[in-house]
PDB file of C-alpha atoms in Angstrom:
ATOM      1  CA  UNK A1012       0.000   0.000   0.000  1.00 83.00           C
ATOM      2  CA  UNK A1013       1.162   3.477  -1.269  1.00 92.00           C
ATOM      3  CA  UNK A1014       0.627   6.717   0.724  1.00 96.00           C
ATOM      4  CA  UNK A1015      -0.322   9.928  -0.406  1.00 96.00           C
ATOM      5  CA  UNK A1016      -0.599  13.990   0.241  1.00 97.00           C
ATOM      6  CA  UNK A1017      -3.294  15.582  -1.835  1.00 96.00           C
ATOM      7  CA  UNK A1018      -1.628  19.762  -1.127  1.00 96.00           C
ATOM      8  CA  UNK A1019      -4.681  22.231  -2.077  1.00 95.00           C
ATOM      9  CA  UNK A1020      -5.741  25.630  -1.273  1.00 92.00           C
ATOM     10  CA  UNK A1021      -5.792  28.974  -2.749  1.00 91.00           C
ATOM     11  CA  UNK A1022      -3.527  30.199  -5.030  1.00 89.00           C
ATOM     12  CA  UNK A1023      -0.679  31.733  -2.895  1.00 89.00           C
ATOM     13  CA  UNK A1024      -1.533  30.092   0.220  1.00 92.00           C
ATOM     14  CA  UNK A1025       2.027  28.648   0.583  1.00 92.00           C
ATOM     15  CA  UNK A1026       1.440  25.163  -1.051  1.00 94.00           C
ATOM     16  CA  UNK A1027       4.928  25.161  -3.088  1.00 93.00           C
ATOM     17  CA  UNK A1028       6.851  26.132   0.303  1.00 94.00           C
ATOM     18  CA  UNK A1029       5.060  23.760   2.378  1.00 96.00           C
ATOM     19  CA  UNK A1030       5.847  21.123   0.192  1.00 96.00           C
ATOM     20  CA  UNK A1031       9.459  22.172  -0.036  1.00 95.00           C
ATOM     21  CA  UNK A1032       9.707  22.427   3.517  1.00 95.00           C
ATOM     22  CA  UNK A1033       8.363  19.318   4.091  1.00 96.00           C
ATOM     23  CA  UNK A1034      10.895  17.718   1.837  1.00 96.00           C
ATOM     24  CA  UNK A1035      13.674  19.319   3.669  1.00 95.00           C
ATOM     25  CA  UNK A1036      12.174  18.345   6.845  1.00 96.00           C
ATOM     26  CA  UNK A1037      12.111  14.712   5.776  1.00 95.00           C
ATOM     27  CA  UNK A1038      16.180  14.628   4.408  1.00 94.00           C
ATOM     28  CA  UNK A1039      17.035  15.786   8.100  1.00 94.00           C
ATOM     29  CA  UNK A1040      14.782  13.092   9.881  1.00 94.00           C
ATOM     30  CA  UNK A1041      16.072  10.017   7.340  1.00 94.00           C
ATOM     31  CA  UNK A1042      12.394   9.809   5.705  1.00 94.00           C
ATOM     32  CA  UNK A1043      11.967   9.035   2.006  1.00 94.00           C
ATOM     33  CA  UNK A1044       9.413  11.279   0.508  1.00 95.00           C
ATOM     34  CA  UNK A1045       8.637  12.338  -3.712  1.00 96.00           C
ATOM     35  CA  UNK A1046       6.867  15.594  -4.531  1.00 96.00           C
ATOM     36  CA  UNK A1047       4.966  15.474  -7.727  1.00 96.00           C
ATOM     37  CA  UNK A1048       4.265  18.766  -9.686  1.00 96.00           C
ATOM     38  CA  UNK A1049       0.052  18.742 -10.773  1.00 95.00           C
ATOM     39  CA  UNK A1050       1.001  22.708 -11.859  1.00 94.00           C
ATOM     40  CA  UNK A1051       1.175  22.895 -15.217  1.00 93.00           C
ATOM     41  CA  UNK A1052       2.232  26.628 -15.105  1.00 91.00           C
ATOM     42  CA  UNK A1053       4.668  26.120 -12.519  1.00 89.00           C
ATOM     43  CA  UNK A1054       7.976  27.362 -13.270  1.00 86.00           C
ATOM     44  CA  UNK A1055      10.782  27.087 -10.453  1.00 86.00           C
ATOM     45  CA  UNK A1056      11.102  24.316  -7.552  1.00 90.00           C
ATOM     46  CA  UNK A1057      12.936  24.201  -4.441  1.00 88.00           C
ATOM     47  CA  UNK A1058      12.797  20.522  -4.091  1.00 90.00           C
ATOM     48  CA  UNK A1059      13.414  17.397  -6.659  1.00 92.00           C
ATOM     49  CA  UNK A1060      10.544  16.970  -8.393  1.00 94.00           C
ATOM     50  CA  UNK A1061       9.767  13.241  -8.804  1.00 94.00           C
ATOM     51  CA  UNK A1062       6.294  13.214 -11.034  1.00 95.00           C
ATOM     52  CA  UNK A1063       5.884  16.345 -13.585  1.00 95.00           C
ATOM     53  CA  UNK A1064       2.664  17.377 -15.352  1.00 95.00           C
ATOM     54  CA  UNK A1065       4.196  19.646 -17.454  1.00 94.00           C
ATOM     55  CA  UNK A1066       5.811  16.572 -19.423  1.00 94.00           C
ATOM     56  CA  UNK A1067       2.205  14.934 -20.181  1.00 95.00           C
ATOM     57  CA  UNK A1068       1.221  18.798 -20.868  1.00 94.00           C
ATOM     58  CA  UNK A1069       2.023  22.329 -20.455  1.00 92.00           C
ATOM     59  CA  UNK A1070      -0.205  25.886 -19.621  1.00 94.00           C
ATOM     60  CA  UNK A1071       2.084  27.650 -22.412  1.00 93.00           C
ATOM     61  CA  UNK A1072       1.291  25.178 -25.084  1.00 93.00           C
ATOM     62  CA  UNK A1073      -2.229  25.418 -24.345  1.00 94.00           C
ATOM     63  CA  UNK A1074      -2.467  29.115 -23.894  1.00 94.00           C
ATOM     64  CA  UNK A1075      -0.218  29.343 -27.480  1.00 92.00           C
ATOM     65  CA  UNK A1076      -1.674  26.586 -29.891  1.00 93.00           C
ATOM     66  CA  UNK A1077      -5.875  27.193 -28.156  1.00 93.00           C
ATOM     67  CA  UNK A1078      -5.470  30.385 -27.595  1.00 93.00           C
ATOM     68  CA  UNK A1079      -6.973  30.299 -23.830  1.00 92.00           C
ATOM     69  CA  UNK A1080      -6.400  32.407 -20.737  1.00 92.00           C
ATOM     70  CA  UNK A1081      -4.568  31.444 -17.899  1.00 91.00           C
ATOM     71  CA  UNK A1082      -7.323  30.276 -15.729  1.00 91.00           C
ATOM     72  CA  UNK A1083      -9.108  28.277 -19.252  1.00 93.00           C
ATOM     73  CA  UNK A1084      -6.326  26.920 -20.073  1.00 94.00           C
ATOM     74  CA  UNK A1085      -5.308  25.339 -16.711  1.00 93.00           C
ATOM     75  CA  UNK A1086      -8.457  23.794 -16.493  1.00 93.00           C
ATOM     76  CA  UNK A1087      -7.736  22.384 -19.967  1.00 95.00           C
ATOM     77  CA  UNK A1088      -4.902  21.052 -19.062  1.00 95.00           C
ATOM     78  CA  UNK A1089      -6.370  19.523 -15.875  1.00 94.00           C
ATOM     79  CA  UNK A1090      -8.811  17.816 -17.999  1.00 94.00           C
ATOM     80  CA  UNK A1091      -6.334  16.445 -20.304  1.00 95.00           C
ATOM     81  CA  UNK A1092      -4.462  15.018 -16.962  1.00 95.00           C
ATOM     82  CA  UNK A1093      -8.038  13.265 -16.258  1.00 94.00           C
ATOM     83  CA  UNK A1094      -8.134  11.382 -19.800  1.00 95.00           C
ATOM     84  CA  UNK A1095      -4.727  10.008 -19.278  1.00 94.00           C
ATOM     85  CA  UNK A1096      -4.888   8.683 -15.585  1.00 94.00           C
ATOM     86  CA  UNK A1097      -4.435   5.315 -16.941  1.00 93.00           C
ATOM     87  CA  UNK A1098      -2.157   5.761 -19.289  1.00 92.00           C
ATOM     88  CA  UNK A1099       0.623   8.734 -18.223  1.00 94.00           C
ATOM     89  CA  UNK A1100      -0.423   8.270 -14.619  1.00 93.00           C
ATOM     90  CA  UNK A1101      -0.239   4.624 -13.904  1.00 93.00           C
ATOM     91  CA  UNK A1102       2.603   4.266 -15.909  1.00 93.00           C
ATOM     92  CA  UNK A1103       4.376   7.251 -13.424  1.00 92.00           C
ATOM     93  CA  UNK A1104       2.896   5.756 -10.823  1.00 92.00           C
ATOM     94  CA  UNK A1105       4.719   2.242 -11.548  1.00 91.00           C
ATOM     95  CA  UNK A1106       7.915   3.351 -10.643  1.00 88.00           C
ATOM     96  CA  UNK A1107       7.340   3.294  -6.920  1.00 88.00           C
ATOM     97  CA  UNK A1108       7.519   0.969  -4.416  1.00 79.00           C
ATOM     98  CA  UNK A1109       4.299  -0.132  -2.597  1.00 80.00           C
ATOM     99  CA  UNK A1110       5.228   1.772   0.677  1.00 86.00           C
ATOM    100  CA  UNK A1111       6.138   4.707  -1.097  1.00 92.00           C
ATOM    101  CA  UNK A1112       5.453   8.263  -0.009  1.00 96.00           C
ATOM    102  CA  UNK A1113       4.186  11.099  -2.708  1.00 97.00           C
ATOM    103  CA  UNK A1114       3.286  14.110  -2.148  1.00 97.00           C
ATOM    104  CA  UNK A1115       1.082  15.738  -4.951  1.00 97.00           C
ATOM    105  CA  UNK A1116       1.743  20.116  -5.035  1.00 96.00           C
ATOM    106  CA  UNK A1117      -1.822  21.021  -7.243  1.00 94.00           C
ATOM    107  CA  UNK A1118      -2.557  23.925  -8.442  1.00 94.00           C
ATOM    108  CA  UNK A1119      -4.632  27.124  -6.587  1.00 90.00           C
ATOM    109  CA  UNK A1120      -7.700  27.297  -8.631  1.00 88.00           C
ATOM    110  CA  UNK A1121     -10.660  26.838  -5.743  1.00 86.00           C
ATOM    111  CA  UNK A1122     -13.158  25.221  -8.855  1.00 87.00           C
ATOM    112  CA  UNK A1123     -10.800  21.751  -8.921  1.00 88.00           C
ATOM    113  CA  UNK A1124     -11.502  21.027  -5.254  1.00 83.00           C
ATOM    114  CA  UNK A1125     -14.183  23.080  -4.712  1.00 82.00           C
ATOM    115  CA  UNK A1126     -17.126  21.425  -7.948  1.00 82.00           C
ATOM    116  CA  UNK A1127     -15.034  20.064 -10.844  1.00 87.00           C
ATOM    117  CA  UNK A1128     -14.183  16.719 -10.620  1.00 91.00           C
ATOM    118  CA  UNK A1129     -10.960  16.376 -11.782  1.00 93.00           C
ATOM    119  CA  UNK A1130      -9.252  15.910  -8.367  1.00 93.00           C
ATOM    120  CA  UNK A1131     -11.910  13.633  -7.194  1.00 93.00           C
ATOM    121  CA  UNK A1132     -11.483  11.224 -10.444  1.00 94.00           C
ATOM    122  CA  UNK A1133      -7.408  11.775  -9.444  1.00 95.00           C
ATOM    123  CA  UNK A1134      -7.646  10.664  -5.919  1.00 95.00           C
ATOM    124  CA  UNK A1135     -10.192   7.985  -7.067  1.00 95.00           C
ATOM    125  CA  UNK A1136      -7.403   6.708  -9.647  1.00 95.00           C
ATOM    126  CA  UNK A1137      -5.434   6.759  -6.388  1.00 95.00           C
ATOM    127  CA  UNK A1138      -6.925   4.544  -4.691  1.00 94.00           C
ATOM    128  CA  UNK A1139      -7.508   1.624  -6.768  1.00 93.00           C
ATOM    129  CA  UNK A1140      -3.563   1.788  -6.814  1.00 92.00           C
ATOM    130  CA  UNK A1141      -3.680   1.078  -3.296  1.00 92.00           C
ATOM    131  CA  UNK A1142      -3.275   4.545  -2.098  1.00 94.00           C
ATOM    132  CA  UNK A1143      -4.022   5.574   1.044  1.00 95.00           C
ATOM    133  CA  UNK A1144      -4.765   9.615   0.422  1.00 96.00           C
ATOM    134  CA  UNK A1145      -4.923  12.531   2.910  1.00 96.00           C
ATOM    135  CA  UNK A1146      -6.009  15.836   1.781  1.00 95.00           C
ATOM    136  CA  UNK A1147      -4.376  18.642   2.686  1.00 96.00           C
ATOM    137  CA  UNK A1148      -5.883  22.120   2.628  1.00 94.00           C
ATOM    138  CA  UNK A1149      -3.164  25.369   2.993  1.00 95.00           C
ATOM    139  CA  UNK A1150      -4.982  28.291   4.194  1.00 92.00           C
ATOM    140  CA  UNK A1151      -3.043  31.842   4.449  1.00 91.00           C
ATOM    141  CA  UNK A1152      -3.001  32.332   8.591  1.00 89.00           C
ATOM    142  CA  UNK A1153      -3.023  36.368   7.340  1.00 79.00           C
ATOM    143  CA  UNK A1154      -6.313  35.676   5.671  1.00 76.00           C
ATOM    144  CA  UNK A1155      -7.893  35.130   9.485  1.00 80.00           C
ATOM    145  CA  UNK A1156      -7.732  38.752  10.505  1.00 76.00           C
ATOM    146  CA  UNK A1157     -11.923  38.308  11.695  1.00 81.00           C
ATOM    147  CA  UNK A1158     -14.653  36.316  11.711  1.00 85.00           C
ATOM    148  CA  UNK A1159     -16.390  36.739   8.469  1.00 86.00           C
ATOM    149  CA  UNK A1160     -12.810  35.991   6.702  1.00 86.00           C
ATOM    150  CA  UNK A1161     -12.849  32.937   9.669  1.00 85.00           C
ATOM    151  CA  UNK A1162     -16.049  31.879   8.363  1.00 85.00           C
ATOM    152  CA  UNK A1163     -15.603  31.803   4.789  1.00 86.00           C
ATOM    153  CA  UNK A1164     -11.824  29.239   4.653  1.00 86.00           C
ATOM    154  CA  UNK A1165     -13.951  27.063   6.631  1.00 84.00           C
ATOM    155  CA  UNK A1166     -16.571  26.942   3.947  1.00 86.00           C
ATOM    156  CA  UNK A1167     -14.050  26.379   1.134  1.00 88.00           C
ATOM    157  CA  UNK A1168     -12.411  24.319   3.058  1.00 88.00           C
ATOM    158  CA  UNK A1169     -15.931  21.892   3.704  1.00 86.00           C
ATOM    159  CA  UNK A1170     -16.612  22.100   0.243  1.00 88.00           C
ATOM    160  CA  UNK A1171     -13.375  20.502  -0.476  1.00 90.00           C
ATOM    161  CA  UNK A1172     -13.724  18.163   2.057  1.00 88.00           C
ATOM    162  CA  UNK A1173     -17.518  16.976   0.502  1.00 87.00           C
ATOM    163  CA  UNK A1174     -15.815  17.116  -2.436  1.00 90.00           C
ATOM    164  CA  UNK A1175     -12.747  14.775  -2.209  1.00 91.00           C
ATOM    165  CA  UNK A1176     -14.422  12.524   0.447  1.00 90.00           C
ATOM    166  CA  UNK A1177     -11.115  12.223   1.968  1.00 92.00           C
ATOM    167  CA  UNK A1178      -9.402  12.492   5.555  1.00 91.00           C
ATOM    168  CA  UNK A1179      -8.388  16.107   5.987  1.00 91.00           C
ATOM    169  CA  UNK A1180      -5.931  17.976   7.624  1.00 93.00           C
ATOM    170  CA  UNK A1181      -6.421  21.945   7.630  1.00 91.00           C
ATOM    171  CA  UNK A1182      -3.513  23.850   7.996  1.00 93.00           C
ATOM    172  CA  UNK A1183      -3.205  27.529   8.715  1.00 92.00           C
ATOM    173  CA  UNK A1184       0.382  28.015   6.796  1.00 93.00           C
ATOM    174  CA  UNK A1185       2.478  31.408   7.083  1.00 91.00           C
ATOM    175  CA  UNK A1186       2.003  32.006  11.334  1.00 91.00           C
ATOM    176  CA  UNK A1187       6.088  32.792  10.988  1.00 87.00           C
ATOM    177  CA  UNK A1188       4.645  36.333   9.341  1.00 86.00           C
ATOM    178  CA  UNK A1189       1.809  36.901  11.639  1.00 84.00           C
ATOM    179  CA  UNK A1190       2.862  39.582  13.875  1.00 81.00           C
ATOM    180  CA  UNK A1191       0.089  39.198  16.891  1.00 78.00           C
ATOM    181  CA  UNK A1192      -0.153  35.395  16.866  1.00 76.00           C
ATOM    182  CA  UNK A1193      -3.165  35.662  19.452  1.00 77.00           C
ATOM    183  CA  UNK A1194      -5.324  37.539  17.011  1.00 75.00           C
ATOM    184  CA  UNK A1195      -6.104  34.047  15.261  1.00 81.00           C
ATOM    185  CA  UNK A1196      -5.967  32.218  18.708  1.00 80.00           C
ATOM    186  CA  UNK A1197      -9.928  32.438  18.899  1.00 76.00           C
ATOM    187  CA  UNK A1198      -9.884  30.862  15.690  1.00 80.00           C
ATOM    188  CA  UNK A1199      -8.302  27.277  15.946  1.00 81.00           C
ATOM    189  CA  UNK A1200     -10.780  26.572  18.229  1.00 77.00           C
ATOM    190  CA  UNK A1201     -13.930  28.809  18.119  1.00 77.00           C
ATOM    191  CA  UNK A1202     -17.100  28.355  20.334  1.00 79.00           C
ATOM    192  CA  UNK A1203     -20.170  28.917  18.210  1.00 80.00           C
ATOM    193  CA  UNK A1204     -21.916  31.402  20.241  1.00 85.00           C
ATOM    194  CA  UNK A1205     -18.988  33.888  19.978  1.00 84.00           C
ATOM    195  CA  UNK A1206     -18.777  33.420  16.255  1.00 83.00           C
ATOM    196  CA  UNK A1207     -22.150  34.410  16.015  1.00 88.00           C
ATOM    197  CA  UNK A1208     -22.072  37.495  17.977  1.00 90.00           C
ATOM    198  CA  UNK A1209     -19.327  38.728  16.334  1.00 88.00           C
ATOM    199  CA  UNK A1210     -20.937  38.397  12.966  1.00 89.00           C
ATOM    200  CA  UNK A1211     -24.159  39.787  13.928  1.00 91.00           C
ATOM    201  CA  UNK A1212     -22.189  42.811  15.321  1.00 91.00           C
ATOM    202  CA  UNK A1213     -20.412  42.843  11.867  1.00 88.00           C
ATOM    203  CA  UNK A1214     -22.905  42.467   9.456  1.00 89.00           C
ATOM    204  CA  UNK A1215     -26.680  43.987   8.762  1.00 91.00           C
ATOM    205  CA  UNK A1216     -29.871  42.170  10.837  1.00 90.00           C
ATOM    206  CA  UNK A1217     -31.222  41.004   7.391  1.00 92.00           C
ATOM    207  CA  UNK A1218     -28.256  38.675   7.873  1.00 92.00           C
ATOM    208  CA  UNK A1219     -28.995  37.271  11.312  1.00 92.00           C
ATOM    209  CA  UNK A1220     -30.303  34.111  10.325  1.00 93.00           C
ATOM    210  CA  UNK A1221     -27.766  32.971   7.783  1.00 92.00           C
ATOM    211  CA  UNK A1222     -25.383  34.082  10.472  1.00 89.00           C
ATOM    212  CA  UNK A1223     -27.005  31.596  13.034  1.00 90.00           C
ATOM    213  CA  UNK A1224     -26.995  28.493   9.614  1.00 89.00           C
ATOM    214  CA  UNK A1225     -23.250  29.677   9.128  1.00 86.00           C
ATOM    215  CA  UNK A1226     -22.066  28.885  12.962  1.00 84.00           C
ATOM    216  CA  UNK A1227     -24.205  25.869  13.562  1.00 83.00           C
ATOM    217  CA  UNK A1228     -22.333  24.842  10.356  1.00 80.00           C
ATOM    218  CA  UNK A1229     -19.107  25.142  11.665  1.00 77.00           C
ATOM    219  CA  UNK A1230     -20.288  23.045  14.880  1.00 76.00           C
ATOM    220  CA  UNK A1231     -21.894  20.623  13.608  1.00 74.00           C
ATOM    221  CA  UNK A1232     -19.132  19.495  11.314  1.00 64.00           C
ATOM    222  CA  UNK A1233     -16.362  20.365  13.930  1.00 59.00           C
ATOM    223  CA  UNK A1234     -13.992  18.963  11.423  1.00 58.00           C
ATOM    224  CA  UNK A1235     -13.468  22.216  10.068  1.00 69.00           C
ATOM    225  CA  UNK A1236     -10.318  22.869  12.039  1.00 79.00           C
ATOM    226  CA  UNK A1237      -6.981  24.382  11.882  1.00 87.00           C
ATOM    227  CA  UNK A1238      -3.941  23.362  12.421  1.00 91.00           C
ATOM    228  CA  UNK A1239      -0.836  26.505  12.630  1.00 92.00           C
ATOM    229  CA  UNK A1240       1.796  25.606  10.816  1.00 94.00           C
ATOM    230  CA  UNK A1241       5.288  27.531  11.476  1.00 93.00           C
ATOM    231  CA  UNK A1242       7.935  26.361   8.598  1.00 92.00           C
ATOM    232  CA  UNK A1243      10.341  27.501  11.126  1.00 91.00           C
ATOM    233  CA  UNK A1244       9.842  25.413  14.017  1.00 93.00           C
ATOM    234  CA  UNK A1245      11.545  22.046  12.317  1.00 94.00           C
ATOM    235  CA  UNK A1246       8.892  20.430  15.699  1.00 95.00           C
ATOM    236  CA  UNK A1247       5.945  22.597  14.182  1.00 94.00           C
ATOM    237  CA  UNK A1248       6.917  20.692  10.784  1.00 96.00           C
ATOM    238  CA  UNK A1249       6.927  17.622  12.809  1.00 96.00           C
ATOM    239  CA  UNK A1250       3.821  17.916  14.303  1.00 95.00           C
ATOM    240  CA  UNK A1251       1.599  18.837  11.104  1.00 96.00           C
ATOM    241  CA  UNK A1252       3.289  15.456   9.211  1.00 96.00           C
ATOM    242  CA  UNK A1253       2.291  13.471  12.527  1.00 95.00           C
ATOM    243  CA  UNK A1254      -1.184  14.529  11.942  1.00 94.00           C
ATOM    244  CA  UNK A1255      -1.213  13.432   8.779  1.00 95.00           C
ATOM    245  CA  UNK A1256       0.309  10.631   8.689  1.00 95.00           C
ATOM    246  CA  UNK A1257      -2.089   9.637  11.552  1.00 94.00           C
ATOM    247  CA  UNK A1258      -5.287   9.857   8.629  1.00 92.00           C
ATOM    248  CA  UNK A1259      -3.088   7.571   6.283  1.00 93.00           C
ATOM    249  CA  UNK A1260      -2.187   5.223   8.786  1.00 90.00           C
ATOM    250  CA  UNK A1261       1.797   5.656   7.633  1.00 90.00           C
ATOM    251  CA  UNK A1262       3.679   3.637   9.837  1.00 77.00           C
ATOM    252  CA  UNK A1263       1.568   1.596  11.654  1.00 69.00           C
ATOM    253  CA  UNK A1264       2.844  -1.927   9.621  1.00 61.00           C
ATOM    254  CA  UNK A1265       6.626  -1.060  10.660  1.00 54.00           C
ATOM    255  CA  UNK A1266       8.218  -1.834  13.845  1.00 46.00           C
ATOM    256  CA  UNK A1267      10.387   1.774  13.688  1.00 46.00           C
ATOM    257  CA  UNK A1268       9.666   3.700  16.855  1.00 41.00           C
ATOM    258  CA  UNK A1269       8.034   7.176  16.387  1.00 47.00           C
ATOM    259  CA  UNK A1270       8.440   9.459  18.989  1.00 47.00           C
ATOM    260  CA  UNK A1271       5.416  11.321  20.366  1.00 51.00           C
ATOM    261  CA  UNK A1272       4.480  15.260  19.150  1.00 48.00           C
ATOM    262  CA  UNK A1273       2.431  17.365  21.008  1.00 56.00           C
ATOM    263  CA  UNK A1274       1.375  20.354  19.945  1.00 57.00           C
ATOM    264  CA  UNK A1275       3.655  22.953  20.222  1.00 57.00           C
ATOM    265  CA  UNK A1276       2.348  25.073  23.109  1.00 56.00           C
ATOM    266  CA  UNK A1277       4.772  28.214  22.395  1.00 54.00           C
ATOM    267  CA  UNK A1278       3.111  28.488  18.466  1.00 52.00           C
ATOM    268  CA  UNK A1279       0.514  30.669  19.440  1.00 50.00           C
ATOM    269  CA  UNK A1280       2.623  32.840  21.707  1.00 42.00           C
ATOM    270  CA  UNK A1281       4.010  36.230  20.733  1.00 40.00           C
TER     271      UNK A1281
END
């Protein structure tokens, strides 16, 4: 059985970095990982890129010979990656081990894991490989300056998570940058009834009873929560692969000792 990281979010939500971190991460700790490019526009890479997209197809191409935009013609070429999951894929995918590790850096268009099913036929192909697949959604920790901003990356993020039907890690990326760290501490774990006051006090009455759907949401499916992620903290790193790796079940067929992360206390600190 292979393992897998399914890396999606927003476009500039620090997918790239986190994936380049984590490689890093895993070199200093003696762990085998591959990251796999699913950006056909991307251009530069900070880590060894084991799987391409860009040699099945490229955004330039497209945007040249179809004469498409930037956002058309990435969804083009996302397509074209879904008609050739059995040939280009498979194929890529045979030259791994069963126990391998990939890590899969997609693009930041919200419409792949948000309605399209391109990603969902992807993880699908996946797992009839034997893979066992963890999403993992990036959200910019700057982005959570208040609760309306709060309430909509935990929509996006649900909708991916309906989506994909797959265990899911939310991760609030970028805290090194936030300057007041406990501005977002209400956040990673909010209590409904303070969500809703602050929205009522935010937004117009008419509102009021969306605002009371839109918490009980976020309650209901508590699963909507965040984990901060600090690329600095090598233990932060630690902790955020633990957590995933937890949802895959990595691991749990060797007899290699693990040591025990708990949450770093001091992340939240300023």
């Amino acid at each position: 059985m292979g393992y897998a990281q399914l890396v999606i979010g927003p476009a500039g939500s620090g997918k790239s970095t986190y994936c380049s971190s984590l490689y890093q991460h895993c070199q200093t700790i003696g762990r085998t990982i591959h990251i796999v490019n699913l950006d056909p526009a991307a251009e530069n890479f900070d880590y060894p890129v084991a799987m391409d997209i860009r040699e099945l197809i490229s955004l330039d191409d497209v945007m040249e010979e179809l004469g498409l935009g930037p956002n058309g013609g990435l969804m083009y070429c996302m397509e074209h990656l879904e008609e050739n999951l059995d040939e280009w894929l498979t194929e890529e995918l045979d030259n791994y081990l069963d126990d391998d590790y990939l890590v899969f850096d997609c693009p930041g268009q919200i419409e792949l894991f948000s309605h399209v099913p391109v990603l969902r036929n992807f993880v699908e192909h996946l797992q009839r490989k034997d893979f066992n697949v963890c999403g993992v959604y990036l959200l910019d920790s700057q982005f959570i300056t208040d609760v309306t901003k709060f309430i909509s990356g935990c929509m996006a993020s649900l909708s991916a998570m309906v989506q994909l039907e797959l265990p899911h890690v939310n991760i609030l990326s970028k805290m090194d940058l936030v300057k007041n760290k406990r501005d977002i501490d209400d956040y990673l774990n909010p209590e409904p009834r303070v969500l809703l006051s602050e929205l009522n006090q935010t937004m117009a009455p008419k509102f009021e009873k969306l605002n009371k759907a839109l918490a009980e949401l976020v309650d209901e499916y508590s699963m909507v929560s965040f984990v901060p992620l600090d690329l600095r903290k090598e233990r932060s790193i630690q902790y955020v692969l633990s957590q995933i790796d937890n949802c895959i079940q990595y691991g749990e067929d060797t007899d290699v000792k693990v040591k025990d992360f708990d949450e770093p206390e001091d992340d939240l600190t300023p």
